[in-house]
Tab-separated table of C-alpha atoms in Angstrom:
chain	number	residue	atom	x	y	z
A	1	MET	CA	-39.213	34.660	22.924
A	2	ASN	CA	-37.982	37.738	21.073
A	3	PHE	CA	-37.839	39.565	24.400
A	4	LEU	CA	-35.590	36.835	25.810
A	5	ARG	CA	-33.313	36.935	22.778
A	6	LYS	CA	-32.741	40.647	23.330
A	7	HIS	CA	-32.721	40.800	27.134
A	8	TRP	CA	-31.525	37.459	28.531
A	9	TYR	CA	-28.286	39.102	29.737
A	10	ASP	CA	-30.293	41.808	31.532
A	11	LEU	CA	-32.243	39.077	33.312
A	12	GLY	CA	-28.886	37.557	34.200
A	13	VAL	CA	-28.036	40.675	36.198
A	14	LEU	CA	-31.253	40.288	38.179
A	15	PHE	CA	-30.500	36.616	38.824
A	16	ALA	CA	-26.991	37.568	39.939
A	17	ILE	CA	-28.445	39.989	42.496
A	18	VAL	CA	-30.864	37.332	43.757
A	19	ILE	CA	-28.029	34.823	44.175
A	20	ILE	CA	-25.826	37.359	45.962
A	21	VAL	CA	-28.658	38.057	48.414
A	22	PHE	CA	-29.117	34.292	48.845
A	23	ILE	CA	-25.405	33.852	49.550
A	24	PHE	CA	-25.386	36.757	52.008
A	25	THR	CA	-28.318	35.382	53.985
A	26	GLN	CA	-27.427	31.690	53.790
A	27	HIS	CA	-23.624	31.644	53.791
A	28	ASN	CA	-23.494	30.030	57.232
A	29	ASN	CA	-25.444	27.087	55.848
A	30	LEU	CA	-23.302	26.668	52.742
A	31	THR	CA	-20.082	24.720	52.404
A	32	ASN	CA	-17.108	26.455	50.826
A	33	TYR	CA	-17.665	24.378	47.715
A	34	GLN	CA	-21.349	25.313	47.465
A	35	LEU	CA	-20.493	28.970	47.988
A	36	LEU	CA	-17.888	28.813	45.248
A	37	MET	CA	-20.263	27.183	42.778
A	38	TRP	CA	-22.946	29.831	43.319
A	39	LEU	CA	-20.314	32.550	42.891
A	40	SER	CA	-19.189	30.807	39.703
A	41	LEU	CA	-22.732	31.177	38.346
A	42	VAL	CA	-22.718	34.849	39.330
A	43	SER	CA	-19.378	35.260	37.551
A	44	LEU	CA	-20.955	33.860	34.386
A	45	PHE	CA	-23.834	36.374	34.572
A	46	LEU	CA	-21.398	39.262	35.047
A	47	HIS	CA	-19.159	38.036	32.234
A	48	GLN	CA	-22.111	37.910	29.851
A	49	THR	CA	-23.150	41.395	30.969
A	50	GLU	CA	-19.751	42.763	29.962
A	51	GLU	CA	-19.910	40.939	26.631
A	52	TYR	CA	-23.455	41.913	25.642
A	53	ARG	CA	-24.487	44.994	27.684
A	54	LEU	CA	-21.917	47.125	29.536
A	55	VAL	CA	-19.367	47.040	26.735
A	56	GLY	CA	-21.569	44.919	24.520
A	57	THR	CA	-19.322	44.504	21.494
A	58	PHE	CA	-18.616	40.785	21.850
A	59	PRO	CA	-21.004	39.731	19.026
A	60	GLY	CA	-19.460	42.119	16.534
A	61	MET	CA	-15.950	41.248	17.638
A	62	LEU	CA	-16.558	37.511	17.316
A	63	ASN	CA	-18.160	37.798	13.883
A	64	THR	CA	-15.639	40.277	12.502
A	65	VAL	CA	-12.401	39.092	14.076
A	66	MET	CA	-12.894	35.332	14.197
A	67	TYR	CA	-15.075	34.765	11.143
A	68	LYS	CA	-14.235	37.766	8.924
A	69	SER	CA	-17.974	38.229	8.436
A	70	GLU	CA	-19.311	40.732	5.929
A	71	THR	CA	-22.510	40.943	7.996
A	72	PRO	CA	-21.237	41.059	11.596
A	73	ASN	CA	-24.666	42.019	12.939
A	74	ARG	CA	-26.068	38.568	12.128
A	75	TYR	CA	-23.496	36.033	10.929
A	76	PRO	CA	-22.452	33.578	12.131
A	77	LEU	CA	-23.454	34.601	15.672
A	78	ASN	CA	-26.960	36.043	15.857
A	79	THR	CA	-29.305	36.871	18.722
A	80	ASN	CA	-30.902	33.427	18.505
A	81	SER	CA	-27.666	31.430	18.689
A	82	ALA	CA	-26.340	33.764	21.395
A	83	PHE	CA	-29.403	32.941	23.494
A	84	TYR	CA	-28.973	29.180	23.140
A	85	VAL	CA	-25.214	29.230	23.731
A	86	ASN	CA	-25.339	31.444	26.805
A	87	VAL	CA	-28.634	30.466	28.406
A	88	VAL	CA	-29.252	26.856	27.439
A	89	THR	CA	-25.617	25.755	27.604
A	90	GLY	CA	-24.151	28.278	30.048
A	91	TRP	CA	-26.874	28.974	32.581
A	92	LEU	CA	-28.117	25.389	32.686
A	93	PHE	CA	-24.804	23.682	33.441
A	94	TYR	CA	-23.479	26.355	35.823
A	95	PHE	CA	-26.802	26.281	37.694
A	96	LEU	CA	-26.778	22.479	37.951
A	97	ALA	CA	-23.177	22.577	39.181
A	98	ALA	CA	-24.270	24.895	42.008
A	99	VAL	CA	-27.450	22.966	42.881
A	100	PHE	CA	-25.836	19.518	43.017
A	101	ALA	CA	-22.539	20.839	44.416
A	102	GLU	CA	-20.527	18.032	46.084
A	103	LYS	CA	-22.975	15.427	44.754
A	104	ALA	CA	-21.699	16.091	41.219
A	105	VAL	CA	-18.196	17.541	41.392
A	106	TRP	CA	-17.763	16.491	37.767
A	107	LEU	CA	-20.257	19.227	36.838
A	108	GLY	CA	-18.141	21.730	38.718
A	109	ILE	CA	-15.012	20.565	36.888
A	110	ALA	CA	-16.758	20.875	33.525
A	111	THR	CA	-18.044	24.405	34.136
A	112	ILE	CA	-14.775	25.633	35.619
A	113	LEU	CA	-12.990	24.353	32.504
A	114	VAL	CA	-15.420	26.403	30.412
A	115	SER	CA	-14.524	29.441	32.517
A	116	VAL	CA	-10.801	28.763	32.060
A	117	GLY	CA	-11.410	28.363	28.330
A	118	ASN	CA	-13.013	31.801	28.300
A	119	VAL	CA	-9.964	33.294	30.023
A	120	ILE	CA	-7.632	31.792	27.421
A	121	VAL	CA	-9.765	32.781	24.439
A	122	HIS	CA	-10.398	36.352	25.608
A	123	THR	CA	-6.807	36.923	26.722
A	124	ILE	CA	-4.880	35.313	23.886
A	125	VAL	CA	-6.971	34.309	20.876
A	126	PHE	CA	-9.259	37.333	20.524
A	127	ASN	CA	-6.511	39.861	21.257
A	128	ILE	CA	-4.064	38.281	18.809
A	129	LYS	CA	-6.677	37.912	16.074
A	130	GLY	CA	-8.057	41.390	16.651
A	131	LYS	CA	-4.663	43.009	17.338
A	132	THR	CA	-6.048	44.514	20.537
A	133	ILE	CA	-5.243	44.550	24.238
A	134	TYR	CA	-8.876	44.454	25.330
A	135	ASN	CA	-12.086	42.853	24.114
A	136	ALA	CA	-15.534	42.663	25.695
A	137	GLY	CA	-15.374	39.889	28.280
A	138	LEU	CA	-11.670	40.134	29.109
A	139	ALA	CA	-12.068	42.109	32.336
A	140	THR	CA	-14.593	39.767	33.959
A	141	SER	CA	-12.576	36.760	32.792
A	142	TRP	CA	-9.712	37.877	35.018
A	143	LEU	CA	-11.734	39.515	37.779
A	144	PHE	CA	-14.077	36.559	38.300
A	145	PHE	CA	-13.261	33.434	36.294
A	146	VAL	CA	-9.601	33.260	37.335
A	147	PRO	CA	-10.284	33.557	41.099
A	148	CYS	CA	-13.154	31.050	40.825
A	149	ALA	CA	-10.901	28.545	39.073
A	150	PHE	CA	-8.112	29.047	41.609
A	151	PHE	CA	-10.360	28.563	44.642
A	152	PHE	CA	-12.237	25.695	42.988
A	153	PHE	CA	-9.134	23.560	42.572
A	154	SER	CA	-7.823	24.677	45.968
A	155	ILE	CA	-11.045	23.532	47.658
A	156	ILE	CA	-11.431	20.187	45.891
A	157	HIS	CA	-7.752	19.424	46.576
A	158	ALA	CA	-7.849	20.427	50.238
A	159	LYS	CA	-11.159	18.637	50.912
A	160	HIS	CA	-10.403	15.645	48.642
A	161	LEU	CA	-13.753	16.172	46.930
A	162	ALA	CA	-12.926	14.990	43.421
A	163	THR	CA	-12.563	11.318	42.532
A	164	LYS	CA	-10.981	9.869	39.415
A	165	THR	CA	-14.495	9.378	38.073
A	166	ASP	CA	-15.246	13.090	38.537
A	167	TYR	CA	-12.234	13.955	36.377
A	168	LEU	CA	-12.991	11.238	33.824
A	169	ILE	CA	-16.488	12.691	33.369
A	170	GLY	CA	-15.865	16.374	34.075
A	171	VAL	CA	-12.880	17.027	31.811
A	172	PRO	CA	-14.419	15.477	28.644
A	173	LEU	CA	-17.753	17.146	29.433
A	174	GLY	CA	-16.056	20.531	29.730
A	175	ILE	CA	-14.386	20.010	26.351
A	176	ILE	CA	-17.677	18.867	24.814
A	177	LEU	CA	-19.459	21.968	26.150
A	178	MET	CA	-16.819	24.262	24.674
A	179	ILE	CA	-16.819	22.540	21.282
A	180	PHE	CA	-20.419	21.488	20.746
A	181	GLY	CA	-22.307	23.635	23.274
A	182	ILE	CA	-20.598	26.838	22.170
A	183	ALA	CA	-18.462	26.847	18.998
A	184	LYS	CA	-20.377	24.283	16.940
A	185	LEU	CA	-23.752	25.539	18.150
A	186	VAL	CA	-22.932	28.974	16.746
A	187	GLU	CA	-22.105	27.373	13.394
A	188	TRP	CA	-25.175	25.109	13.378
A	189	LEU	CA	-27.518	28.035	14.039
A	190	ALA	CA	-25.762	30.381	11.606
A	191	ASP	CA	-27.964	31.881	8.896
A	192	LYS	CA	-26.897	34.731	6.624
A	193	ASN	CA	-30.546	35.620	6.037
A	194	THR	CA	-31.653	35.443	9.660
A	195	SER	CA	-33.940	38.058	11.149
A	196	TYR	CA	-32.235	37.663	14.548
A	197	ILE	CA	-30.011	40.707	14.192
A	198	PHE	CA	-27.820	42.431	16.767
A	199	GLU	CA	-28.206	46.140	17.424
A	200	ASP	CA	-25.527	48.607	16.365
A	201	ARG	CA	-24.261	48.888	19.945
A	202	ASN	CA	-23.254	45.210	19.794
A	203	LEU	CA	-20.944	45.800	16.849
A	204	LEU	CA	-17.425	47.145	16.732
A	205	PRO	CA	-17.455	50.932	16.184
A	206	LYS	CA	-16.136	50.612	12.630
A	207	ASP	CA	-19.047	48.364	11.644
A	208	ARG	CA	-21.861	50.549	12.964
A	209	LYS	CA	-24.177	52.344	10.576
A	210	GLY	CA	-23.031	55.756	11.703
A	211	SER	CA	-19.446	54.983	10.702
A	212	ARG	CA	-20.248	53.461	7.315
A	213	ARG	CA	-19.841	55.491	4.128
C-alpha cells in the first residue's frame, strides 16, 4: 500500500500508454463517444502526472496557498488522501464513464464537469491565491481537459445522446464528486501527525528543506 501511495501517478502513466495502444488498435470499433471517454481518462492520468511527478508541486501548492499550512508536506493533503482522491474517486469514475460509454452518459457528464472544475480552479483560483501565472496542473488542464470538454458536449449534442435524466443525474453527481470526493475527502483524511508525508520535490521551492534557514 505504501508503494501505491508514492507511485500511483507513475502507474497512471503506464495505464495511459496501455489505453493509447488500445485506442490505436481498436479505434475503428469505437464510437466517437467511446473514443472521447477513453481519451478523457488518459487526460486525467496526464494531468495527475503534471501535478505529482513532472512538475510535482501540486501538493505543496495546495497546502500552502489554499490552506496556509505550516506543514505543507503533510497537512491537510497527505500521500494517503491524495491516493484516495485521485485513484478511488478519479480513476474509478473516469474509468466507469469510458466502460459504460453511451449506456451511462450521466457518468460522462459528471466526469467532464470534474475536468471543467479543474480548469477553473487551476486557471483562476490557484493563480489568484498564489499570485502566480502557472501552477502544477494548469498546462494539462488546457491541453487536455478543455478539448475533451468541448468535444464531449459537441458529440452528445450532435448525436442527441444525453437525455434530461442524464443531466439530472450527471450534473449533481459531478458537483458531489468535486465537493465530497475531492475537497471534503482531503479534509476528512487530514492529520497533522500523519506519517504519510510528501517528498521535498512535491513542495514549493521555498518550503523545501534546502531552502529553510
